[in-house]
XYZ file of C-alpha atoms in Angstrom:
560
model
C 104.460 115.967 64.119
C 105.230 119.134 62.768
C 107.724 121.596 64.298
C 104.826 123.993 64.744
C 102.922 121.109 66.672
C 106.366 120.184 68.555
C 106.327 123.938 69.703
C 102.841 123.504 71.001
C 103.036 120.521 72.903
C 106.548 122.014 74.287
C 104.458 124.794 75.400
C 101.192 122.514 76.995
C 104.113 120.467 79.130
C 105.791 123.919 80.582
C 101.845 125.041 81.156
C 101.308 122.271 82.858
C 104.545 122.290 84.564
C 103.762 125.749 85.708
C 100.662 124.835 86.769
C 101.521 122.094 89.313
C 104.508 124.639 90.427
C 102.015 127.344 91.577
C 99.809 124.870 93.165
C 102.341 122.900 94.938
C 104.640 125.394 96.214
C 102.357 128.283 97.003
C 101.065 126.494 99.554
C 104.481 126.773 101.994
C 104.848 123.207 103.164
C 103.199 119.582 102.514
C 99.950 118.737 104.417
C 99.607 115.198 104.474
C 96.085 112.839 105.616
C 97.844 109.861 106.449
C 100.771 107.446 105.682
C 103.130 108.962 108.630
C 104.668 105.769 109.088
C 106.400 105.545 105.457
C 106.828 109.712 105.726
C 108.697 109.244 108.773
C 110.792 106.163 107.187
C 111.506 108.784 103.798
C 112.837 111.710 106.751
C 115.170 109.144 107.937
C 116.942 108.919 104.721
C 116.889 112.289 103.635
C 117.364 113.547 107.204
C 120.811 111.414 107.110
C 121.531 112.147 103.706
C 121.670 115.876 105.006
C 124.249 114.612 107.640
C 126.123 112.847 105.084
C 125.071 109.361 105.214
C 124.892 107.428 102.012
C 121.875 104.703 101.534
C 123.526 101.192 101.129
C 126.480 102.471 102.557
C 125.435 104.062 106.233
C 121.675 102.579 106.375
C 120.140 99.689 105.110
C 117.268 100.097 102.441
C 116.383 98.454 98.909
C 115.075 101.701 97.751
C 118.232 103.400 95.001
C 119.589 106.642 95.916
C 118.091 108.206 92.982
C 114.566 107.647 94.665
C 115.865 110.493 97.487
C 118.303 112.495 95.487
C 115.975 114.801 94.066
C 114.613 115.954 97.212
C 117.866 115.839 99.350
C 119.410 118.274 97.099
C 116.783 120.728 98.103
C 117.458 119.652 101.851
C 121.324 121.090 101.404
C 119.865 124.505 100.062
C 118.219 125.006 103.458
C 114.339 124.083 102.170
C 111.866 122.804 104.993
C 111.291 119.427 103.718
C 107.623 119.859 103.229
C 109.144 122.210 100.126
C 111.671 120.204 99.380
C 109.754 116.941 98.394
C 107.389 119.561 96.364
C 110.650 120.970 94.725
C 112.175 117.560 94.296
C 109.282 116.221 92.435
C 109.247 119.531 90.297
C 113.197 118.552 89.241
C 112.265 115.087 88.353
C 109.448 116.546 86.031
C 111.712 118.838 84.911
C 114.118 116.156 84.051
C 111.848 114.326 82.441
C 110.609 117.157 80.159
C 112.791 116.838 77.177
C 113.011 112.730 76.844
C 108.937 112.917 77.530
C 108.079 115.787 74.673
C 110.485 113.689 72.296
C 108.557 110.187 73.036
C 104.973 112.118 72.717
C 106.039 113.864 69.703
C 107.921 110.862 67.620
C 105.046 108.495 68.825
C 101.812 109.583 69.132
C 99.111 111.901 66.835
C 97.339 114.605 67.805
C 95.539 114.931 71.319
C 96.771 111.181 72.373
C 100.414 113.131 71.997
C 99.217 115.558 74.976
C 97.709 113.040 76.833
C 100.747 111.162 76.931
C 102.732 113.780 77.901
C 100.500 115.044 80.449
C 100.585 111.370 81.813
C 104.484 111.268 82.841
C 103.938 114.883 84.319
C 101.339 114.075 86.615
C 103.057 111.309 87.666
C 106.337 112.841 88.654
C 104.573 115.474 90.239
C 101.280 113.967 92.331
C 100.928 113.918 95.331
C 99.294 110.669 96.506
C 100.342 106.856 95.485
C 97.459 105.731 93.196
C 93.985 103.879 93.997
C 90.947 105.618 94.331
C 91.476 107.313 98.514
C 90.981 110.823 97.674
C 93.817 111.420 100.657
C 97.124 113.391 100.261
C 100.163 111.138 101.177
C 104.305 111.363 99.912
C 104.056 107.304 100.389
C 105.864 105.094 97.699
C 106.827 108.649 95.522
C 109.286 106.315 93.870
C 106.712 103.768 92.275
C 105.462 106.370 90.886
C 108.728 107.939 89.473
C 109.927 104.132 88.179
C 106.131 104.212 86.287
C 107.057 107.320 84.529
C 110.340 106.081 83.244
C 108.936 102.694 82.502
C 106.290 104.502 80.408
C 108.886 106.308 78.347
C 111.591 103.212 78.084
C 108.595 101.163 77.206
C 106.698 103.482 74.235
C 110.144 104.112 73.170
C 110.760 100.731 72.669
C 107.178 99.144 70.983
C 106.083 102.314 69.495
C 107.271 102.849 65.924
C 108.623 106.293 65.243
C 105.977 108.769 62.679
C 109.000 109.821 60.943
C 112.605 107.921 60.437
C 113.306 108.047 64.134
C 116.928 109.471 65.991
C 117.984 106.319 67.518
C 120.639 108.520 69.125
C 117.633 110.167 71.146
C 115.298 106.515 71.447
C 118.344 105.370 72.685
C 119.158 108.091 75.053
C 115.352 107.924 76.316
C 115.544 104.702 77.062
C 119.472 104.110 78.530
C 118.292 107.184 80.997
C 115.116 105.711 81.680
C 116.499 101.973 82.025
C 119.209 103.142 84.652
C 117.082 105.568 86.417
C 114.620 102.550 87.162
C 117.516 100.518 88.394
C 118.451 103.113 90.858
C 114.806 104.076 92.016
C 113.259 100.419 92.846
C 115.300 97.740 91.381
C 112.152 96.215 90.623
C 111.123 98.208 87.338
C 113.996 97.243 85.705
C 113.855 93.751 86.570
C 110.490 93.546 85.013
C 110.898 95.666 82.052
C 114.526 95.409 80.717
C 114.033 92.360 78.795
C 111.180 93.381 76.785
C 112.268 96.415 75.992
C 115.306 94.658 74.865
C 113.525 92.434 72.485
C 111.151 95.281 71.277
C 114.241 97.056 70.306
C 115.941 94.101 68.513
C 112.366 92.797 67.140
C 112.342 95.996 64.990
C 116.106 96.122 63.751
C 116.865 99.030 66.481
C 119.943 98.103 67.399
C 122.311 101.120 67.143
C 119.587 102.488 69.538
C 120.431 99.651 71.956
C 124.134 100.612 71.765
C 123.400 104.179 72.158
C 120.788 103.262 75.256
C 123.511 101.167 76.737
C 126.114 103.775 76.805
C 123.706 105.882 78.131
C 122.793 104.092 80.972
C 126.687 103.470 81.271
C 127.376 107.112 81.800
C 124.076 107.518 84.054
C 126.087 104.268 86.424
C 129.176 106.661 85.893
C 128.133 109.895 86.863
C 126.319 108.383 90.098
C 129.459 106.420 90.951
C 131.958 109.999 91.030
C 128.945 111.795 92.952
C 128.578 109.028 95.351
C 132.439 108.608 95.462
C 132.881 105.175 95.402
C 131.938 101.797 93.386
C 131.557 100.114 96.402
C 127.655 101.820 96.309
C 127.038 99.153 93.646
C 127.808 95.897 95.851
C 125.961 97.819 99.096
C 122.681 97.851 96.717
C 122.829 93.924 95.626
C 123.377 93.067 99.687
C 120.737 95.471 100.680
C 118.430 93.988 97.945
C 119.208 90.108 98.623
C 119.071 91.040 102.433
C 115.116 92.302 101.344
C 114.427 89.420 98.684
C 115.126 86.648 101.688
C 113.245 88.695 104.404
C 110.075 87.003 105.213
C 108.575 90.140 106.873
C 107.773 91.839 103.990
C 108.949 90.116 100.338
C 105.550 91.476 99.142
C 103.341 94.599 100.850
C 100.095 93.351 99.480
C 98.229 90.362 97.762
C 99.390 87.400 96.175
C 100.881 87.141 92.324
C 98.213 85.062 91.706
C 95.622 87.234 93.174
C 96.825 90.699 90.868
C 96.043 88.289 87.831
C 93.070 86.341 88.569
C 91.073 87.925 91.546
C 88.001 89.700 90.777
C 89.385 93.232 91.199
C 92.448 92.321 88.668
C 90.976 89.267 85.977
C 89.510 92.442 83.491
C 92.631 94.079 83.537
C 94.199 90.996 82.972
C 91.749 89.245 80.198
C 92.074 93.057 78.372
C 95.425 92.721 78.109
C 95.556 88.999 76.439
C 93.001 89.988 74.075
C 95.180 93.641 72.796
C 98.113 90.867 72.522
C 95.423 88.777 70.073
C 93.926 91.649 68.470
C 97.425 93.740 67.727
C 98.882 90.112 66.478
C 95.703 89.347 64.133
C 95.786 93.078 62.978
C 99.343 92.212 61.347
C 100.939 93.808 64.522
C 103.214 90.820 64.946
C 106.169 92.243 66.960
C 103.983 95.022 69.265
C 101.562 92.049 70.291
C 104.733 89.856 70.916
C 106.649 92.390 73.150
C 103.295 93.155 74.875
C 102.580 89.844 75.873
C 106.620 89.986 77.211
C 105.706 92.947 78.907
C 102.339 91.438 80.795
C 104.155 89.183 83.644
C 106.459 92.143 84.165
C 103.149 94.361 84.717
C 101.667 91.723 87.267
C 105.248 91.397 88.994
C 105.490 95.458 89.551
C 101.798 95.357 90.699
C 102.497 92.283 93.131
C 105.373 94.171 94.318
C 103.972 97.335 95.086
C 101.356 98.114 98.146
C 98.269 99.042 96.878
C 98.897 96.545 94.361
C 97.341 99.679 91.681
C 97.605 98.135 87.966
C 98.467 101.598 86.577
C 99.994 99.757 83.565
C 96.697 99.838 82.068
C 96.474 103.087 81.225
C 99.844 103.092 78.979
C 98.161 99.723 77.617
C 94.715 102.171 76.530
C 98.030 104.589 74.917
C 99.843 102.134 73.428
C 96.311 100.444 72.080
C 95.735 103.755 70.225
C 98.596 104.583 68.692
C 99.153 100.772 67.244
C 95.202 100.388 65.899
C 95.075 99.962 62.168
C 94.629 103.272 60.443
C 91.282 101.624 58.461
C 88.991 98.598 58.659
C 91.098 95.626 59.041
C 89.215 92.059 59.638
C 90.294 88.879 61.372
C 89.031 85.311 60.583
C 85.900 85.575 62.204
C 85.023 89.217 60.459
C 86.019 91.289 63.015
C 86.722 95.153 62.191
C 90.072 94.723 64.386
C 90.475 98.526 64.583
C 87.257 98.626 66.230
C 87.663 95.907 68.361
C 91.679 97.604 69.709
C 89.629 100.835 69.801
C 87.145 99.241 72.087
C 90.273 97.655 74.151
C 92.236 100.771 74.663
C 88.715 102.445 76.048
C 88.201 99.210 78.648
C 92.168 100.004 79.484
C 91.008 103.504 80.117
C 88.143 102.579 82.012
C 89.791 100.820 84.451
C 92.843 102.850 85.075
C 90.689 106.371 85.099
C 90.175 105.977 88.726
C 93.733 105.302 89.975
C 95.354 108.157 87.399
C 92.106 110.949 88.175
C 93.005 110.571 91.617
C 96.609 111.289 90.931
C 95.671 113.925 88.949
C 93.543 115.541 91.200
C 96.016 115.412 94.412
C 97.853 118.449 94.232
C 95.025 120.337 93.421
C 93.361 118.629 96.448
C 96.549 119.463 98.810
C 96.203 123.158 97.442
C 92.150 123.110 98.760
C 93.362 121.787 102.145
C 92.836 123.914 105.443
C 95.738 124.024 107.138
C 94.472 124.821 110.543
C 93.556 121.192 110.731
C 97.010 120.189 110.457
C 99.721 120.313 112.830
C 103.694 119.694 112.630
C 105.154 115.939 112.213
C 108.150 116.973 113.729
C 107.234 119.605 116.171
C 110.226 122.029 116.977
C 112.443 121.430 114.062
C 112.208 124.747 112.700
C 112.339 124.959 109.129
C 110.993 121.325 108.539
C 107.512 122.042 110.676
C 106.534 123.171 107.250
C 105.819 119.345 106.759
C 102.982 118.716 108.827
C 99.913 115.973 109.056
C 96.218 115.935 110.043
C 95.992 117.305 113.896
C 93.698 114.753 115.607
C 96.250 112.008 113.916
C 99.145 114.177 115.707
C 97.661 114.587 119.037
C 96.002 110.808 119.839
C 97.477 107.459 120.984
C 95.216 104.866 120.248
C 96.117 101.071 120.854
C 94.610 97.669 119.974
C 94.712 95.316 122.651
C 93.901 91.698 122.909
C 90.511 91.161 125.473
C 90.743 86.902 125.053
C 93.171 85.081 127.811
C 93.199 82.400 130.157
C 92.396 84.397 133.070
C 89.514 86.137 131.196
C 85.800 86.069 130.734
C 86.730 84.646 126.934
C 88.948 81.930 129.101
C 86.695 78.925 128.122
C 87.109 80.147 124.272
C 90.545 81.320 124.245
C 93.138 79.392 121.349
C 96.457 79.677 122.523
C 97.628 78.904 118.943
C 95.650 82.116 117.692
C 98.171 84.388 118.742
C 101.107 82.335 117.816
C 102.346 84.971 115.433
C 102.483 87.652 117.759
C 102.968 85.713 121.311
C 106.761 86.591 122.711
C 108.560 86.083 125.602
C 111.767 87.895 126.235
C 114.181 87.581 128.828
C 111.775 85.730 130.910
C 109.096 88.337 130.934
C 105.378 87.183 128.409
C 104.197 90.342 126.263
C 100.759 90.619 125.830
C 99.633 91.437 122.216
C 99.174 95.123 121.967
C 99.533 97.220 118.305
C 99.630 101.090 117.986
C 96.822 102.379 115.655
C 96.739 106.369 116.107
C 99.578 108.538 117.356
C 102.957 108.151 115.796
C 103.739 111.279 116.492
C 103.233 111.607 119.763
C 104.495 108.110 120.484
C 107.847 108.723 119.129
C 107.904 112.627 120.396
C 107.209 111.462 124.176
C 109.301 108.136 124.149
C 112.121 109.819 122.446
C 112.540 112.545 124.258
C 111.878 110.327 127.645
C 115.220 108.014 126.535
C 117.032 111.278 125.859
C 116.161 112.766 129.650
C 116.993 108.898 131.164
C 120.641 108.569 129.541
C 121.711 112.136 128.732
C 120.961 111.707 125.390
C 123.181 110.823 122.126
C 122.415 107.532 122.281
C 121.204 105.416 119.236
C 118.670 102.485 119.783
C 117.253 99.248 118.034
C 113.679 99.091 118.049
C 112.012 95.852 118.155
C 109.289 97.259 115.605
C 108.922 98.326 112.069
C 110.314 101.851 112.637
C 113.288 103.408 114.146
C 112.452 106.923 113.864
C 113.422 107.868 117.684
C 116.499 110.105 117.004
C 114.337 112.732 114.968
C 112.169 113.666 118.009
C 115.058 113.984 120.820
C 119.050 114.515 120.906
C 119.600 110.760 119.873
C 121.705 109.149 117.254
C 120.875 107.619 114.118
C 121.536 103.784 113.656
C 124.819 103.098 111.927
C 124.197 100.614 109.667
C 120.715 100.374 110.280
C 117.435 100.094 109.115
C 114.884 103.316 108.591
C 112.232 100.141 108.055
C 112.653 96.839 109.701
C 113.429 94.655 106.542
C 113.911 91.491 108.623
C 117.695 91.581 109.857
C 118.903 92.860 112.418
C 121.377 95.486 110.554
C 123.376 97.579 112.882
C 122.489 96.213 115.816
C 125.867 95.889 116.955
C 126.226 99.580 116.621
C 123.377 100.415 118.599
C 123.536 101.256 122.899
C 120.070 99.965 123.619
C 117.415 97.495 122.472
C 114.071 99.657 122.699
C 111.223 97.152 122.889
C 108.178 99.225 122.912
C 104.543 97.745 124.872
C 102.652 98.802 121.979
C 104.316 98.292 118.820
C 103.226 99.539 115.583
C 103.355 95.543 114.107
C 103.235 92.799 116.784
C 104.304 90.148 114.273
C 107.632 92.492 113.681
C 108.341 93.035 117.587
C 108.010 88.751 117.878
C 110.864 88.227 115.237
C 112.890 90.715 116.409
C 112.963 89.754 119.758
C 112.891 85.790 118.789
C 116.086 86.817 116.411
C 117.705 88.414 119.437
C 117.267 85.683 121.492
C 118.756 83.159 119.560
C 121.905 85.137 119.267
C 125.030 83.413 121.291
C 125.550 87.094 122.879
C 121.769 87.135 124.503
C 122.729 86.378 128.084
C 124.914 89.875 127.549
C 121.690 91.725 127.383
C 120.498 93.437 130.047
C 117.180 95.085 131.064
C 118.258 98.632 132.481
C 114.810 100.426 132.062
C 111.471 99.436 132.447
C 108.206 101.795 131.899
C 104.853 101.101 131.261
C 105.223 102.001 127.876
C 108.712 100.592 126.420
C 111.418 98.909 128.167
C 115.634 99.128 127.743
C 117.781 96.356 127.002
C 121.325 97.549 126.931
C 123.156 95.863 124.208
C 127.002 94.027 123.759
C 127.833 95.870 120.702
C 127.982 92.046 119.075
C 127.652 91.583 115.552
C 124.361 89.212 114.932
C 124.474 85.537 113.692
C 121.534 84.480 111.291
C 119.114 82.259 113.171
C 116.112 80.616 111.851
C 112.525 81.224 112.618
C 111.340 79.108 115.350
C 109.182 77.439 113.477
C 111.428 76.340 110.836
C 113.778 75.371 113.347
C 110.892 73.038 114.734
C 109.973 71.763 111.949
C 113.452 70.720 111.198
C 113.517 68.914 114.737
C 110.497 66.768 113.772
C-alpha cells in the first residue's frame, strides 16, 4: 500500500474513531437493556479498584487486570462510570490504532484493508457482546477486547506481508497483542499462542518472534512496576486454577462438542475444514496448516465464552480473501480454487454478518435510546447514576417459585429427586426452591440497606448466591479476599461478619453448594443464625478459614 493509501486509511480509522466518540459520549452516561447481573459484578472491580484494591490480590476473579484498567483509569479522574466504560473502550481503540493501521496496511488490498481495520474498531468500541439481540449490554467487554487482539496477533502471524515486512513492528503487533490477551482472559492466549508461534516459524519469521517476545516481556514488565509487585503473577494462576476446578461454572454455555457439531455451529465448522483444503490444494501449504492449528483454538474460545458467538468466522472470510490465488488456479478434480476460497470467505461472511452487524450497530442503537425509560443502577451515588438500566427492570421483583410438593395438589406427581440440585437444608431449617428473575436492583438496594439499619452498618457479608454486590447499595464493606462472582470457593469467607443467605436467590443450584460447602466445614456448629426475615436470613460467621470439602454426591458415591 502506498503512503498516499496509508494516509487514507489512517484517516478512515480516526473518522471512524471520531465517529463512535460523538455517539458514545454525547449521550452523558450508558443506558443498558439488560445483563445487570455481570454490570453489577464489573462495578465491583472497578468500584474497588477506585479504593485501591488489586484483582488477584484483594478479590478473587480469573478475568486479568488489563480487562478493567482501561476504564478504572477514567474512574480516578472523577468520570461517572457510565462515561468511563465509554471512555475506556475509546483508549483501548485508541491503543489499538497504530498496531491495527500497520496489520491492515502490510496485509490486506484495497477495501478488504478498511474493512479490516474497521473490524478491530468496532470491536473495541461496541457496545453489546455479539449474537443477533439487538439489546445494549457492557457484558463480557473483555471477549470482545481478547477478539481484537487475537485478530491482529493472528493476521500478523499467517498473513504474508505486500512488501518485505518490519519484523520489528510484526513482532511488536503481535508480543503486545499476545500479552494483552494473557492479561484480559487467559483463555485467548491459551488458544492462540501456539499457532501463531508456528505461523511465525513456518515462514522463517523468527527475528519477529524474538522481537514479539521481548515485547510481550516489557508489556509483563511495565504491568508488574504499575501493579507493584510480582506476586500479581502467582495471584492470577491461583485465581485461574481456583476457576478451572470449579464445577459451577467451567463453561457458561454449551458443550465443546456442541460449538462443533450442533446444527447452529457444523457450517461454520465444515467452512472452515474445507478453506484448510482449498488454501492447502491452492499451493497455500503453511496458511492452510496454521489454520487448521488455529480451528480447535476457535471452538475452545467459543466453548468458553457465553453466548458461545463463533465470531472467528468473520477473520476466517478476511483471511480467505487476502490468501485466494491472484488467477485461476485448479485442483485435481478441476476446480477454479480461487473461486471456490472466494465462495468460502463469502459463506464465512454470511454467517458471522449477524453477530458483527449487531456489534456494529450498538452504539448507534444506545445513541437512539430514550432515556426517560431508564432509571439509575445505583440510585444515589452521584456521579455514577449516569450508568443507568431499563426502568420497569429497576423497579420490579419478580420470583420463580416451585408449585409441586408433598403437601400439594401436584403431591401424587411430585419427584423428590427432581429438585435434587437445588433442595438444601441448613442449620436444620428445609429451603424451598425459589430463584429471582426481575429486580436486582431493588433486591440488593432494599436488602442492603436493611443489613446496614440492623447492624449499624460497615459490615461485609458472604452471600450464598452468585453475586455479592450488597456493599454498593448501603454503608457496607467489600469482601476481602472475595469473590465479585461466586466461582465455586468460598474465598474470603473468613474475612466476612455474616453469611447472607437470601430466600430468593438469583441461582438456586449456587445457594445449595454454598450452603452444602459451609456445612461441611469443621467450624459449622460456630455459625449462628442472628437474623431472620422473610426475605434473607443472617448467619454470623467464626472468621475461620474454609477446608475444601467434596460435593455430596461425590462424597456418596465414594461411600458406595
Amino acid at each position: 500500500m502506498s503512503t498516499n493509501k496509508g494516509k487514507f486509511l489512517a484517516a478512515f480509522m480516526a473518522g471512524l474513531m471520531g465517529l463512535y466518540a460523538f455517539v458514545l459520549l454525547s449521550k452523558g452516561g450508558l443506558f443498558i437493556s439488560k445483563h445487570e447481573g455481570d454490570t453489577l459484578h464489573l462495578l465491583q472491580m472497578l468500584l474497588r479498584m477506585g479504593q485501591g484494591d488489586w484483582p488477584h490480590l484483594d478479590f478473587v476473579t480469573p478475568i486479568g487486570v488489563l480487562a478493567f484498567a482501561p476504564i478504572a483509569a477514567f474512574l480516578e479522574a472523577g468520570m461517572g462510570v457510565g462515561q468511563a466504560i465509554h471512555a475506556g473502550q475509546l483508549l483501548v481503540a485508541a491503543v489499538l490504532f497504530l498496531p491495527t493501521w500497520w496489520v491492515a496496511r502490510s496485509r490486506f488490498d484495497g477495501g478488504w484493508a478498511y474493512l479490516f481495520a474497521a473490524t478491530i474498531l468496532i470491536f473495541a468500541t461496541a457496545l453489546v457482546y455479539g449474537e443477533a439481540n439487538d439489546s445494549v449490554s457492557i457484558s463480557m467487554h473483555y471477549n470482545r477486547w481478547a477478539w481484537a487482539l487475537a485478530f491482529l496477533a493472528i493476521t500478523t502471524a499467517i498473513l504474508p506481508g505486500h512488501e518485505p515486512p518490519s519484523q520489528r513492528m510484526d513482532g511488536a503487533v503481535i508480543g503486545l497483542a499476545v500479552a494483552a490477551m494473557a492479561m484480559i482472559k487467559i483463555t485467548y492466549f491459551v488458544a492462540f499462542f501456539i499457532p501463531v508461534l508456528v505461523g511465525l516459524f513456518a515462514r522463517g519469521a523468527g527475528r519477529t518472534v524474538v522481537w514479539a517476545l521481548l515485547t510481550g516481556l516489557l508489556t509483563a514488565a511495565l504491568v508488574t512496576l504499575w501493579v507493584g509487585t510480582p506476586v500479581i503473577w502467582l495471584a492470577y494462576l491461583r485465581d485461574l486454577l481456583n476457576v478451572a476446578a470449579s464445577d459451577v461454572r467451567p463453561q457458561p454455555g454449551q458443550s465443546f462438542s456442541y460449538v462443533v457439531s450442533a446444527p447452529a455451529y457444523l457450517g461454520g465448522s465444515l467452512i472452515a475444514l474445507m478453506a484448510v483444503i482449498f488454501l492447502r490444494q491452492a499451493g497455500r501449504m503453511t496458511e492452510g496448516l496454521v489454520l487448521l492449528l488455529l480451528l480447535p483454538g476457535f471452538f475452545y474460545v467459543t466453548f468458553q465464552n457465553f453466548g458461545n458467538d463463533p465470531q472467528w468466522l468473520w477473520l476466517l472470510g478476511l483471511l480467505l480473501i487476502a490468501l485466494r490465488p491472484a488467477g485461476p488456479v485448479f485442483n485435481g478434480f478441476g476446480w477454479d480454487l480461487q473461486k471456490a476460497i472466494t465462495y468460502t470467505a463469502v459463506a464465512a461472511f454470511a454467517f458471522a454478518t449477524p453477530s458483527f452487524m449487531n456489534l456494529t450497530a450498538s452504539p448507534f442503537r444506545h445513541f437512539a435510546t430514550d432515556v426517560e425509560k431508564y432509571a439509575p443502577l445505583m440510585p444515589g451515588s452521584g456521579v455514577n447514576e449516569d450508568l443507568q438500566t431499563y426502568a420497569p427492570r429497576a423497579s420490579r421483583v419478580d420470583v420463580r417459585r416451585a408449585l409441586d410438593g408433598p403437601e400439594t395438589l401436584f403431591a401424587g406427581m411430585y419427584d423428590d429427586e427432581a429438585r435434587e440440585d437445588t433442595k438444601v437444608t441448613f442449620k436444620g431449617h428445609d429451603l424451598d426452591y425459589c430463584s429471582l428473575e426481575l429486580g436486582m436492583v431493588v433486591w440488593f438496594r432494599a436488602v442492603s440497606q436493611d443489613i446496614a439499619d440492623w447492624s449499624g452498618g460497615d459490615v461485609s457479608l458472604f452471600s450464598a448466591d452468585l453475586l455479592s454486590s450488597y456493599w454498593l447499595y448501603a454503608e457496607l464493606a467489600p469482601l476481602k479476599g472475595g469473590a465479585p462472582w461466586y466461582y465455586g470457593d468460598l474465598s474470603g469467607i473468613e474475612n466476612a461478619d455474616y453469611l447472607l443467605v437470601p430466600i430468593c436467590p438469583l441461582s438456586a443450584d449456587t445457594r445449595k453448594k454454598i450452603l452444602d460447602e459451609v456445612s461441611g466445614q469443621s467450624w459449622i456448629d460456630e455459625v449462628e443464625e442472628v437474623r431472620r426475615t422473610p426475605y434473607y436470613t443472617l448467619y454470623s460467621l467464626p472468621g475461620k478459614k474454609p477446608q475444601h470439602v467434596k460435593p455430596r454426591d461425590q462424597t456418596d458415591a465414594g461411600a458406595e
